[in-house]
Amino acid sequence: MNWIRIASAGDLADDEVKSVNVQGLRVALYRIDGEFFATDDRCTHAEALMSEGYVEDGCIECPLHQARFDIRTGKVQCAPATQDLRTHEIRREADDLYMAVPADA
Ligand code: FES
């Protein structure tokens, strides 16, 4: 596993989401209660961008058909999506945020 620096902690306020390109993979990076989380940026329903959705109560709501996912776990909370979002591990070192990327990615 490689750790790739993807952003600064100061880039995001609480309850914000931002799109980050990590070696060609579009990732949605979130800040919730001062902690950072990441999921794939594509909705599992019809490929809308989660980074254009709405963060509320630890969930992200898809901007297209309003499916909701738990940001910490990626679990689907309501239809029309049925498949969970893939999550990515984030590590913070001072102001730098790193994402775990498979060594062969
Ligand atoms: Fe996200 Fe349809 S594209 S719920």
PDB file of N, CA and C and ligand atoms in Angstrom:
ATOM      1  N   MET A   1       0.851  -1.195   0.000  1.00  0.00           N
ATOM      2  CA  MET A   1       0.000   0.000   0.000  1.00  0.00           C
ATOM      3  C   MET A   1       0.884   1.241   0.000  1.00  0.00           C
ATOM      4  N   ASN A   2       0.595   2.152  -0.902  1.00  0.00           N
ATOM      5  CA  ASN A   2       1.309   3.433  -0.929  1.00  0.00           C
ATOM      6  C   ASN A   2       0.398   4.522  -0.368  1.00  0.00           C
ATOM      7  N   TRP A   3       1.013   5.484   0.304  1.00  0.00           N
ATOM      8  CA  TRP A   3       0.259   6.626   0.819  1.00  0.00           C
ATOM      9  C   TRP A   3       0.577   7.830  -0.056  1.00  0.00           C
ATOM     10  N   ILE A   4      -0.459   8.389  -0.692  1.00  0.00           N
ATOM     11  CA  ILE A   4      -0.298   9.504  -1.611  1.00  0.00           C
ATOM     12  C   ILE A   4      -0.879  10.766  -0.969  1.00  0.00           C
ATOM     13  N   ARG A   5      -0.100  11.844  -0.970  1.00  0.00           N
ATOM     14  CA  ARG A   5      -0.626  13.108  -0.434  1.00  0.00           C
ATOM     15  C   ARG A   5      -1.682  13.645  -1.397  1.00  0.00           C
ATOM     16  N   ILE A   6      -2.902  13.924  -0.887  1.00  0.00           N
ATOM     17  CA  ILE A   6      -3.992  14.308  -1.787  1.00  0.00           C
ATOM     18  C   ILE A   6      -4.539  15.707  -1.519  1.00  0.00           C
ATOM     19  N   ALA A   7      -4.304  16.273  -0.348  1.00  0.00           N
ATOM     20  CA  ALA A   7      -4.879  17.590  -0.039  1.00  0.00           C
ATOM     21  C   ALA A   7      -4.304  18.092   1.272  1.00  0.00           C
ATOM     22  N   SER A   8      -4.649  19.344   1.591  1.00  0.00           N
ATOM     23  CA  SER A   8      -4.332  19.912   2.902  1.00  0.00           C
ATOM     24  C   SER A   8      -5.597  19.900   3.753  1.00  0.00           C
ATOM     25  N   ALA A   9      -5.424  19.694   5.049  1.00  0.00           N
ATOM     26  CA  ALA A   9      -6.580  19.670   5.941  1.00  0.00           C
ATOM     27  C   ALA A   9      -7.348  20.981   5.874  1.00  0.00           C
ATOM     28  N   GLY A  10      -6.627  22.085   5.659  1.00  0.00           N
ATOM     29  CA  GLY A  10      -7.274  23.388   5.605  1.00  0.00           C
ATOM     30  C   GLY A  10      -8.089  23.628   4.338  1.00  0.00           C
ATOM     31  N   ASP A  11      -8.025  22.687   3.390  1.00  0.00           N
ATOM     32  CA  ASP A  11      -8.790  22.842   2.146  1.00  0.00           C
ATOM     33  C   ASP A  11     -10.287  22.660   2.359  1.00  0.00           C
ATOM     34  N   LEU A  12     -10.653  22.017   3.460  1.00  0.00           N
ATOM     35  CA  LEU A  12     -12.060  21.677   3.683  1.00  0.00           C
ATOM     36  C   LEU A  12     -12.523  22.138   5.054  1.00  0.00           C
ATOM     37  N   ALA A  13     -13.731  22.678   5.125  1.00  0.00           N
ATOM     38  CA  ALA A  13     -14.377  22.963   6.406  1.00  0.00           C
ATOM     39  C   ALA A  13     -15.255  21.763   6.756  1.00  0.00           C
ATOM     40  N   ASP A  14     -15.727  21.699   7.999  1.00  0.00           N
ATOM     41  CA  ASP A  14     -16.633  20.618   8.388  1.00  0.00           C
ATOM     42  C   ASP A  14     -17.856  20.601   7.485  1.00  0.00           C
ATOM     43  N   ASP A  15     -18.317  19.402   7.158  1.00  0.00           N
ATOM     44  CA  ASP A  15     -19.495  19.163   6.311  1.00  0.00           C
ATOM     45  C   ASP A  15     -19.289  19.624   4.869  1.00  0.00           C
ATOM     46  N   GLU A  16     -18.019  19.686   4.453  1.00  0.00           N
ATOM     47  CA  GLU A  16     -17.733  19.982   3.050  1.00  0.00           C
ATOM     48  C   GLU A  16     -17.226  18.724   2.357  1.00  0.00           C
ATOM     49  N   VAL A  17     -17.397  18.707   1.031  1.00  0.00           N
ATOM     50  CA  VAL A  17     -16.886  17.616   0.196  1.00  0.00           C
ATOM     51  C   VAL A  17     -16.182  18.238  -0.998  1.00  0.00           C
ATOM     52  N   LYS A  18     -15.121  17.561  -1.442  1.00  0.00           N
ATOM     53  CA  LYS A  18     -14.324  18.088  -2.542  1.00  0.00           C
ATOM     54  C   LYS A  18     -13.867  16.919  -3.398  1.00  0.00           C
ATOM     55  N   SER A  19     -13.816  17.143  -4.711  1.00  0.00           N
ATOM     56  CA  SER A  19     -13.336  16.118  -5.626  1.00  0.00           C
ATOM     57  C   SER A  19     -11.820  16.193  -5.731  1.00  0.00           C
ATOM     58  N   VAL A  20     -11.180  15.022  -5.673  1.00  0.00           N
ATOM     59  CA  VAL A  20      -9.726  14.959  -5.786  1.00  0.00           C
ATOM     60  C   VAL A  20      -9.377  13.866  -6.796  1.00  0.00           C
ATOM     61  N   ASN A  21      -8.438  14.170  -7.679  1.00  0.00           N
ATOM     62  CA  ASN A  21      -7.962  13.167  -8.628  1.00  0.00           C
ATOM     63  C   ASN A  21      -6.725  12.493  -8.030  1.00  0.00           C
ATOM     64  N   VAL A  22      -6.854  11.205  -7.741  1.00  0.00           N
ATOM     65  CA  VAL A  22      -5.740  10.465  -7.134  1.00  0.00           C
ATOM     66  C   VAL A  22      -5.264   9.426  -8.157  1.00  0.00           C
ATOM     67  N   GLN A  23      -4.227   9.745  -8.851  1.00  0.00           N
ATOM     68  CA  GLN A  23      -3.657   8.853  -9.868  1.00  0.00           C
ATOM     69  C   GLN A  23      -4.732   8.370 -10.841  1.00  0.00           C
ATOM     70  N   GLY A  24      -5.581   9.304 -11.301  1.00  0.00           N
ATOM     71  CA  GLY A  24      -6.596   8.966 -12.292  1.00  0.00           C
ATOM     72  C   GLY A  24      -7.917   8.502 -11.704  1.00  0.00           C
ATOM     73  N   LEU A  25      -7.970   8.274 -10.390  1.00  0.00           N
ATOM     74  CA  LEU A  25      -9.216   7.878  -9.737  1.00  0.00           C
ATOM     75  C   LEU A  25      -9.871   9.110  -9.123  1.00  0.00           C
ATOM     76  N   ARG A  26     -11.141   9.343  -9.469  1.00  0.00           N
ATOM     77  CA  ARG A  26     -11.853  10.478  -8.863  1.00  0.00           C
ATOM     78  C   ARG A  26     -12.385  10.070  -7.506  1.00  0.00           C
ATOM     79  N   VAL A  27     -11.959  10.811  -6.504  1.00  0.00           N
ATOM     80  CA  VAL A  27     -12.303  10.504  -5.119  1.00  0.00           C
ATOM     81  C   VAL A  27     -13.039  11.697  -4.522  1.00  0.00           C
ATOM     82  N   ALA A  28     -14.063  11.421  -3.725  1.00  0.00           N
ATOM     83  CA  ALA A  28     -14.745  12.466  -2.961  1.00  0.00           C
ATOM     84  C   ALA A  28     -14.139  12.477  -1.560  1.00  0.00           C
ATOM     85  N   LEU A  29     -13.597  13.634  -1.173  1.00  0.00           N
ATOM     86  CA  LEU A  29     -12.948  13.787   0.135  1.00  0.00           C
ATOM     87  C   LEU A  29     -13.875  14.618   1.019  1.00  0.00           C
ATOM     88  N   TYR A  30     -14.137  14.129   2.231  1.00  0.00           N
ATOM     89  CA  TYR A  30     -15.100  14.772   3.136  1.00  0.00           C
ATOM     90  C   TYR A  30     -14.419  15.145   4.452  1.00  0.00           C
ATOM     91  N   ARG A  31     -14.959  16.180   5.089  1.00  0.00           N
ATOM     92  CA  ARG A  31     -14.554  16.504   6.464  1.00  0.00           C
ATOM     93  C   ARG A  31     -15.811  16.513   7.329  1.00  0.00           C
ATOM     94  N   ILE A  32     -15.794  15.651   8.357  1.00  0.00           N
ATOM     95  CA  ILE A  32     -16.935  15.522   9.265  1.00  0.00           C
ATOM     96  C   ILE A  32     -16.402  15.634  10.688  1.00  0.00           C
ATOM     97  N   ASP A  33     -16.868  16.609  11.441  1.00  0.00           N
ATOM     98  CA  ASP A  33     -16.422  16.794  12.835  1.00  0.00           C
ATOM     99  C   ASP A  33     -14.893  16.772  12.945  1.00  0.00           C
ATOM    100  N   GLY A  34     -14.216  17.415  11.992  1.00  0.00           N
ATOM    101  CA  GLY A  34     -12.766  17.525  12.044  1.00  0.00           C
ATOM    102  C   GLY A  34     -12.019  16.296  11.562  1.00  0.00           C
ATOM    103  N   GLU A  35     -12.735  15.239  11.195  1.00  0.00           N
ATOM    104  CA  GLU A  35     -12.100  14.020  10.673  1.00  0.00           C
ATOM    105  C   GLU A  35     -12.316  13.940   9.164  1.00  0.00           C
ATOM    106  N   PHE A  36     -11.407  13.235   8.500  1.00  0.00           N
ATOM    107  CA  PHE A  36     -11.445  13.165   7.031  1.00  0.00           C
ATOM    108  C   PHE A  36     -11.762  11.748   6.568  1.00  0.00           C
ATOM    109  N   PHE A  37     -12.588  11.684   5.519  1.00  0.00           N
ATOM    110  CA  PHE A  37     -13.018  10.406   4.945  1.00  0.00           C
ATOM    111  C   PHE A  37     -13.011  10.541   3.427  1.00  0.00           C
ATOM    112  N   ALA A  38     -12.961   9.403   2.747  1.00  0.00           N
ATOM    113  CA  ALA A  38     -12.993   9.444   1.279  1.00  0.00           C
ATOM    114  C   ALA A  38     -13.786   8.267   0.742  1.00  0.00           C
ATOM    115  N   THR A  39     -14.510   8.529  -0.351  1.00  0.00           N
ATOM    116  CA  THR A  39     -15.210   7.475  -1.093  1.00  0.00           C
ATOM    117  C   THR A  39     -14.930   7.687  -2.578  1.00  0.00           C
ATOM    118  N   ASP A  40     -15.289   6.689  -3.387  1.00  0.00           N
ATOM    119  CA  ASP A  40     -15.297   6.939  -4.823  1.00  0.00           C
ATOM    120  C   ASP A  40     -16.210   8.125  -5.081  1.00  0.00           C
ATOM    121  N   ASP A  41     -15.880   8.909  -6.126  1.00  0.00           N
ATOM    122  CA  ASP A  41     -16.686  10.102  -6.410  1.00  0.00           C
ATOM    123  C   ASP A  41     -17.921   9.786  -7.252  1.00  0.00           C
ATOM    124  N   ARG A  42     -18.014   8.588  -7.827  1.00  0.00           N
ATOM    125  CA  ARG A  42     -19.142   8.217  -8.693  1.00  0.00           C
ATOM    126  C   ARG A  42     -20.214   7.506  -7.885  1.00  0.00           C
ATOM    127  N   CYS A  43     -21.438   7.975  -8.008  1.00  0.00           N
ATOM    128  CA  CYS A  43     -22.567   7.295  -7.371  1.00  0.00           C
ATOM    129  C   CYS A  43     -22.694   5.898  -7.961  1.00  0.00           C
ATOM    130  N   THR A  44     -23.056   4.923  -7.137  1.00  0.00           N
ATOM    131  CA  THR A  44     -23.195   3.548  -7.612  1.00  0.00           C
ATOM    132  C   THR A  44     -24.498   3.337  -8.374  1.00  0.00           C
ATOM    133  N   HIS A  45     -25.385   4.345  -8.377  1.00  0.00           N
ATOM    134  CA  HIS A  45     -26.656   4.193  -9.084  1.00  0.00           C
ATOM    135  C   HIS A  45     -26.523   4.551 -10.551  1.00  0.00           C
ATOM    136  N   ALA A  46     -26.153   5.810 -10.847  1.00  0.00           N
ATOM    137  CA  ALA A  46     -26.082   6.220 -12.251  1.00  0.00           C
ATOM    138  C   ALA A  46     -24.940   7.206 -12.493  1.00  0.00           C
ATOM    139  N   GLU A  47     -23.902   7.088 -11.675  1.00  0.00           N
ATOM    140  CA  GLU A  47     -22.628   7.752 -11.919  1.00  0.00           C
ATOM    141  C   GLU A  47     -22.613   9.272 -11.760  1.00  0.00           C
ATOM    142  N   ALA A  48     -23.561   9.836 -11.019  1.00  0.00           N
ATOM    143  CA  ALA A  48     -23.461  11.262 -10.677  1.00  0.00           C
ATOM    144  C   ALA A  48     -22.245  11.450  -9.769  1.00  0.00           C
ATOM    145  N   LEU A  49     -21.781  12.697  -9.662  1.00  0.00           N
ATOM    146  CA  LEU A  49     -20.618  12.987  -8.825  1.00  0.00           C
ATOM    147  C   LEU A  49     -21.048  13.252  -7.384  1.00  0.00           C
ATOM    148  N   MET A  50     -20.548  12.434  -6.475  1.00  0.00           N
ATOM    149  CA  MET A  50     -20.884  12.616  -5.068  1.00  0.00           C
ATOM    150  C   MET A  50     -20.335  13.941  -4.548  1.00  0.00           C
ATOM    151  N   SER A  51     -19.236  14.406  -5.131  1.00  0.00           N
ATOM    152  CA  SER A  51     -18.635  15.670  -4.688  1.00  0.00           C
ATOM    153  C   SER A  51     -19.518  16.870  -5.021  1.00  0.00           C
ATOM    154  N   GLU A  52     -20.582  16.651  -5.821  1.00  0.00           N
ATOM    155  CA  GLU A  52     -21.545  17.725  -6.097  1.00  0.00           C
ATOM    156  C   GLU A  52     -22.817  17.529  -5.274  1.00  0.00           C
ATOM    157  N   GLY A  53     -22.778  16.574  -4.336  1.00  0.00           N
ATOM    158  CA  GLY A  53     -23.940  16.280  -3.506  1.00  0.00           C
ATOM    159  C   GLY A  53     -23.963  17.121  -2.243  1.00  0.00           C
ATOM    160  N   TYR A  54     -24.816  16.705  -1.305  1.00  0.00           N
ATOM    161  CA  TYR A  54     -25.071  17.485  -0.096  1.00  0.00           C
ATOM    162  C   TYR A  54     -24.690  16.660   1.130  1.00  0.00           C
ATOM    163  N   VAL A  55     -23.869  17.254   1.986  1.00  0.00           N
ATOM    164  CA  VAL A  55     -23.433  16.581   3.214  1.00  0.00           C
ATOM    165  C   VAL A  55     -24.357  16.989   4.349  1.00  0.00           C
ATOM    166  N   GLU A  56     -24.898  15.986   5.040  1.00  0.00           N
ATOM    167  CA  GLU A  56     -25.769  16.271   6.184  1.00  0.00           C
ATOM    168  C   GLU A  56     -25.766  15.068   7.120  1.00  0.00           C
ATOM    169  N   ASP A  57     -25.576  15.329   8.406  1.00  0.00           N
ATOM    170  CA  ASP A  57     -25.637  14.286   9.437  1.00  0.00           C
ATOM    171  C   ASP A  57     -24.732  13.090   9.112  1.00  0.00           C
ATOM    172  N   GLY A  58     -23.540  13.357   8.604  1.00  0.00           N
ATOM    173  CA  GLY A  58     -22.597  12.278   8.329  1.00  0.00           C
ATOM    174  C   GLY A  58     -22.899  11.487   7.070  1.00  0.00           C
ATOM    175  N   CYS A  59     -23.865  11.961   6.277  1.00  0.00           N
ATOM    176  CA  CYS A  59     -24.219  11.270   5.033  1.00  0.00           C
ATOM    177  C   CYS A  59     -24.017  12.207   3.845  1.00  0.00           C
ATOM    178  N   ILE A  60     -23.840  11.598   2.668  1.00  0.00           N
ATOM    179  CA  ILE A  60     -23.782  12.349   1.429  1.00  0.00           C
ATOM    180  C   ILE A  60     -25.030  11.985   0.616  1.00  0.00           C
ATOM    181  N   GLU A  61     -25.722  13.028   0.144  1.00  0.00           N
ATOM    182  CA  GLU A  61     -26.908  12.812  -0.689  1.00  0.00           C
ATOM    183  C   GLU A  61     -26.535  13.055  -2.133  1.00  0.00           C
ATOM    184  N   CYS A  62     -26.820  12.098  -2.989  1.00  0.00           N
ATOM    185  CA  CYS A  62     -26.506  12.219  -4.410  1.00  0.00           C
ATOM    186  C   CYS A  62     -27.315  13.365  -5.027  1.00  0.00           C
ATOM    187  N   PRO A  63     -26.663  14.199  -5.851  1.00  0.00           N
ATOM    188  CA  PRO A  63     -27.365  15.350  -6.422  1.00  0.00           C
ATOM    189  C   PRO A  63     -28.364  14.968  -7.514  1.00  0.00           C
ATOM    190  N   LEU A  64     -28.290  13.731  -8.022  1.00  0.00           N
ATOM    191  CA  LEU A  64     -29.138  13.389  -9.165  1.00  0.00           C
ATOM    192  C   LEU A  64     -30.475  12.772  -8.758  1.00  0.00           C
ATOM    193  N   HIS A  65     -30.434  11.697  -7.947  1.00  0.00           N
ATOM    194  CA  HIS A  65     -31.696  11.032  -7.561  1.00  0.00           C
ATOM    195  C   HIS A  65     -31.833  10.892  -6.046  1.00  0.00           C
ATOM    196  N   GLN A  66     -30.975  11.581  -5.317  1.00  0.00           N
ATOM    197  CA  GLN A  66     -31.095  11.713  -3.856  1.00  0.00           C
ATOM    198  C   GLN A  66     -30.882  10.433  -3.054  1.00  0.00           C
ATOM    199  N   ALA A  67     -30.186   9.440  -3.602  1.00  0.00           N
ATOM    200  CA  ALA A  67     -29.762   8.323  -2.732  1.00  0.00           C
ATOM    201  C   ALA A  67     -28.814   8.895  -1.680  1.00  0.00           C
ATOM    202  N   ARG A  68     -28.803   8.277  -0.486  1.00  0.00           N
ATOM    203  CA  ARG A  68     -27.905   8.738   0.579  1.00  0.00           C
ATOM    204  C   ARG A  68     -26.970   7.604   0.989  1.00  0.00           C
ATOM    205  N   PHE A  69     -25.741   7.990   1.315  1.00  0.00           N
ATOM    206  CA  PHE A  69     -24.718   7.031   1.738  1.00  0.00           C
ATOM    207  C   PHE A  69     -24.077   7.540   3.025  1.00  0.00           C
ATOM    208  N   ASP A  70     -23.766   6.614   3.937  1.00  0.00           N
ATOM    209  CA  ASP A  70     -22.997   6.964   5.131  1.00  0.00           C
ATOM    210  C   ASP A  70     -21.558   7.261   4.699  1.00  0.00           C
ATOM    211  N   ILE A  71     -21.057   8.434   5.023  1.00  0.00           N
ATOM    212  CA  ILE A  71     -19.729   8.841   4.558  1.00  0.00           C
ATOM    213  C   ILE A  71     -18.634   7.990   5.202  1.00  0.00           C
ATOM    214  N   ARG A  72     -18.812   7.605   6.459  1.00  0.00           N
ATOM    215  CA  ARG A  72     -17.768   6.846   7.158  1.00  0.00           C
ATOM    216  C   ARG A  72     -17.638   5.417   6.637  1.00  0.00           C
ATOM    217  N   THR A  73     -18.772   4.824   6.249  1.00  0.00           N
ATOM    218  CA  THR A  73     -18.760   3.400   5.867  1.00  0.00           C
ATOM    219  C   THR A  73     -19.051   3.173   4.383  1.00  0.00           C
ATOM    220  N   GLY A  74     -19.628   4.159   3.707  1.00  0.00           N
ATOM    221  CA  GLY A  74     -20.040   3.996   2.312  1.00  0.00           C
ATOM    222  C   GLY A  74     -21.371   3.274   2.159  1.00  0.00           C
ATOM    223  N   LYS A  75     -21.989   2.864   3.268  1.00  0.00           N
ATOM    224  CA  LYS A  75     -23.227   2.074   3.194  1.00  0.00           C
ATOM    225  C   LYS A  75     -24.397   2.895   2.648  1.00  0.00           C
ATOM    226  N   VAL A  76     -25.167   2.269   1.757  1.00  0.00           N
ATOM    227  CA  VAL A  76     -26.384   2.887   1.228  1.00  0.00           C
ATOM    228  C   VAL A  76     -27.390   3.065   2.360  1.00  0.00           C
ATOM    229  N   GLN A  77     -27.990   4.262   2.420  1.00  0.00           N
ATOM    230  CA  GLN A  77     -29.012   4.540   3.435  1.00  0.00           C
ATOM    231  C   GLN A  77     -30.424   4.545   2.848  1.00  0.00           C
ATOM    232  N   CYS A  78     -30.544   4.848   1.544  1.00  0.00           N
ATOM    233  CA  CYS A  78     -31.880   4.842   0.939  1.00  0.00           C
ATOM    234  C   CYS A  78     -31.788   4.714  -0.581  1.00  0.00           C
ATOM    235  N   ALA A  79     -32.916   4.277  -1.184  1.00  0.00           N
ATOM    236  CA  ALA A  79     -33.030   4.099  -2.630  1.00  0.00           C
ATOM    237  C   ALA A  79     -32.894   5.463  -3.316  1.00  0.00           C
ATOM    238  N   PRO A  80     -32.579   5.463  -4.626  1.00  0.00           N
ATOM    239  CA  PRO A  80     -32.603   4.308  -5.529  1.00  0.00           C
ATOM    240  C   PRO A  80     -31.301   3.508  -5.596  1.00  0.00           C
ATOM    241  N   ALA A  81     -30.222   3.965  -4.997  1.00  0.00           N
ATOM    242  CA  ALA A  81     -28.983   3.170  -5.037  1.00  0.00           C
ATOM    243  C   ALA A  81     -29.150   1.920  -4.172  1.00  0.00           C
ATOM    244  N   THR A  82     -28.520   0.835  -4.584  1.00  0.00           N
ATOM    245  CA  THR A  82     -28.560  -0.411  -3.811  1.00  0.00           C
ATOM    246  C   THR A  82     -27.157  -0.900  -3.469  1.00  0.00           C
ATOM    247  N   GLN A  83     -26.158  -0.320  -4.101  1.00  0.00           N
ATOM    248  CA  GLN A  83     -24.773  -0.767  -3.899  1.00  0.00           C
ATOM    249  C   GLN A  83     -24.028   0.288  -3.086  1.00  0.00           C
ATOM    250  N   ASP A  84     -23.245  -0.159  -2.104  1.00  0.00           N
ATOM    251  CA  ASP A  84     -22.470   0.769  -1.262  1.00  0.00           C
ATOM    252  C   ASP A  84     -21.393   1.486  -2.082  1.00  0.00           C
ATOM    253  N   LEU A  85     -20.992   2.646  -1.595  1.00  0.00           N
ATOM    254  CA  LEU A  85     -19.838   3.344  -2.165  1.00  0.00           C
ATOM    255  C   LEU A  85     -18.559   2.716  -1.608  1.00  0.00           C
ATOM    256  N   ARG A  86     -17.544   2.617  -2.439  1.00  0.00           N
ATOM    257  CA  ARG A  86     -16.250   2.150  -1.952  1.00  0.00           C
ATOM    258  C   ARG A  86     -15.600   3.270  -1.134  1.00  0.00           C
ATOM    259  N   THR A  87     -15.051   2.928   0.003  1.00  0.00           N
ATOM    260  CA  THR A  87     -14.363   3.920   0.834  1.00  0.00           C
ATOM    261  C   THR A  87     -12.851   3.771   0.676  1.00  0.00           C
ATOM    262  N   HIS A  88     -12.134   4.824   1.048  1.00  0.00           N
ATOM    263  CA  HIS A  88     -10.674   4.831   0.982  1.00  0.00           C
ATOM    264  C   HIS A  88     -10.124   5.334   2.312  1.00  0.00           C
ATOM    265  N   GLU A  89      -9.024   4.746   2.724  1.00  0.00           N
ATOM    266  CA  GLU A  89      -8.424   5.100   4.019  1.00  0.00           C
ATOM    267  C   GLU A  89      -7.659   6.422   3.896  1.00  0.00           C
ATOM    268  N   ILE A  90      -7.898   7.314   4.850  1.00  0.00           N
ATOM    269  CA  ILE A  90      -7.233   8.624   4.876  1.00  0.00           C
ATOM    270  C   ILE A  90      -6.402   8.733   6.156  1.00  0.00           C
ATOM    271  N   ARG A  91      -5.199   9.242   6.028  1.00  0.00           N
ATOM    272  CA  ARG A  91      -4.332   9.476   7.188  1.00  0.00           C
ATOM    273  C   ARG A  91      -3.943  10.954   7.183  1.00  0.00           C
ATOM    274  N   ARG A  92      -3.956  11.567   8.368  1.00  0.00           N
ATOM    275  CA  ARG A  92      -3.564  12.976   8.484  1.00  0.00           C
ATOM    276  C   ARG A  92      -2.230  13.078   9.195  1.00  0.00           C
ATOM    277  N   GLU A  93      -1.317  13.871   8.627  1.00  0.00           N
ATOM    278  CA  GLU A  93      -0.042  14.186   9.292  1.00  0.00           C
ATOM    279  C   GLU A  93       0.104  15.698   9.251  1.00  0.00           C
ATOM    280  N   ALA A  94      -0.054  16.334  10.416  1.00  0.00           N
ATOM    281  CA  ALA A  94      -0.081  17.800  10.505  1.00  0.00           C
ATOM    282  C   ALA A  94      -1.163  18.312   9.559  1.00  0.00           C
ATOM    283  N   ASP A  95      -0.816  19.143   8.558  1.00  0.00           N
ATOM    284  CA  ASP A  95      -1.843  19.676   7.665  1.00  0.00           C
ATOM    285  C   ASP A  95      -2.004  18.838   6.398  1.00  0.00           C
ATOM    286  N   ASP A  96      -1.233  17.767   6.278  1.00  0.00           N
ATOM    287  CA  ASP A  96      -1.260  16.975   5.044  1.00  0.00           C
ATOM    288  C   ASP A  96      -2.173  15.756   5.179  1.00  0.00           C
ATOM    289  N   LEU A  97      -2.968  15.520   4.124  1.00  0.00           N
ATOM    290  CA  LEU A  97      -3.857  14.355   4.078  1.00  0.00           C
ATOM    291  C   LEU A  97      -3.322  13.368   3.053  1.00  0.00           C
ATOM    292  N   TYR A  98      -3.260  12.097   3.456  1.00  0.00           N
ATOM    293  CA  TYR A  98      -2.747  11.041   2.587  1.00  0.00           C
ATOM    294  C   TYR A  98      -3.832   9.986   2.402  1.00  0.00           C
ATOM    295  N   MET A  99      -3.893   9.430   1.202  1.00  0.00           N
ATOM    296  CA  MET A  99      -4.834   8.342   0.924  1.00  0.00           C
ATOM    297  C   MET A  99      -4.081   7.056   0.611  1.00  0.00           C
ATOM    298  N   ALA A 100      -4.568   5.945   1.115  1.00  0.00           N
ATOM    299  CA  ALA A 100      -3.954   4.653   0.845  1.00  0.00           C
ATOM    300  C   ALA A 100      -4.325   4.214  -0.565  1.00  0.00           C
ATOM    301  N   VAL A 101      -3.311   3.905  -1.373  1.00  0.00           N
ATOM    302  CA  VAL A 101      -3.514   3.452  -2.742  1.00  0.00           C
ATOM    303  C   VAL A 101      -2.796   2.122  -2.899  1.00  0.00           C
ATOM    304  N   PRO A 102      -3.466   1.122  -3.486  1.00  0.00           N
ATOM    305  CA  PRO A 102      -2.779  -0.158  -3.690  1.00  0.00           C
ATOM    306  C   PRO A 102      -1.470   0.055  -4.451  1.00  0.00           C
ATOM    307  N   ALA A 103      -0.446  -0.704  -4.097  1.00  0.00           N
ATOM    308  CA  ALA A 103       0.882  -0.509  -4.688  1.00  0.00           C
ATOM    309  C   ALA A 103       0.868  -0.699  -6.193  1.00  0.00           C
ATOM    310  N   ASP A 104      -0.086  -1.519  -6.710  1.00  0.00           N
ATOM    311  CA  ASP A 104      -0.113  -1.761  -8.160  1.00  0.00           C
ATOM    312  C   ASP A 104      -1.027  -0.798  -8.894  1.00  0.00           C
ATOM    313  N   ALA A 105      -1.589   0.212  -8.190  1.00  0.00           N
ATOM    314  CA  ALA A 105      -2.521   1.162  -8.842  1.00  0.00           C
ATOM    315  C   ALA A 105      -1.743   2.209  -9.623  1.00  0.00           C
TER     316      ALA A 105
HETATM  317 FE1  FES B   1     -26.990   8.842  -7.547  1.00  0.00          FE
HETATM  318 FE2  FES B   1     -29.032   8.137  -9.103  1.00  0.00          FE
HETATM  319  S1  FES B   1     -27.082   8.816  -9.724  1.00  0.00           S
HETATM  320  S2  FES B   1     -28.967   8.202  -6.928  1.00  0.00           S
END
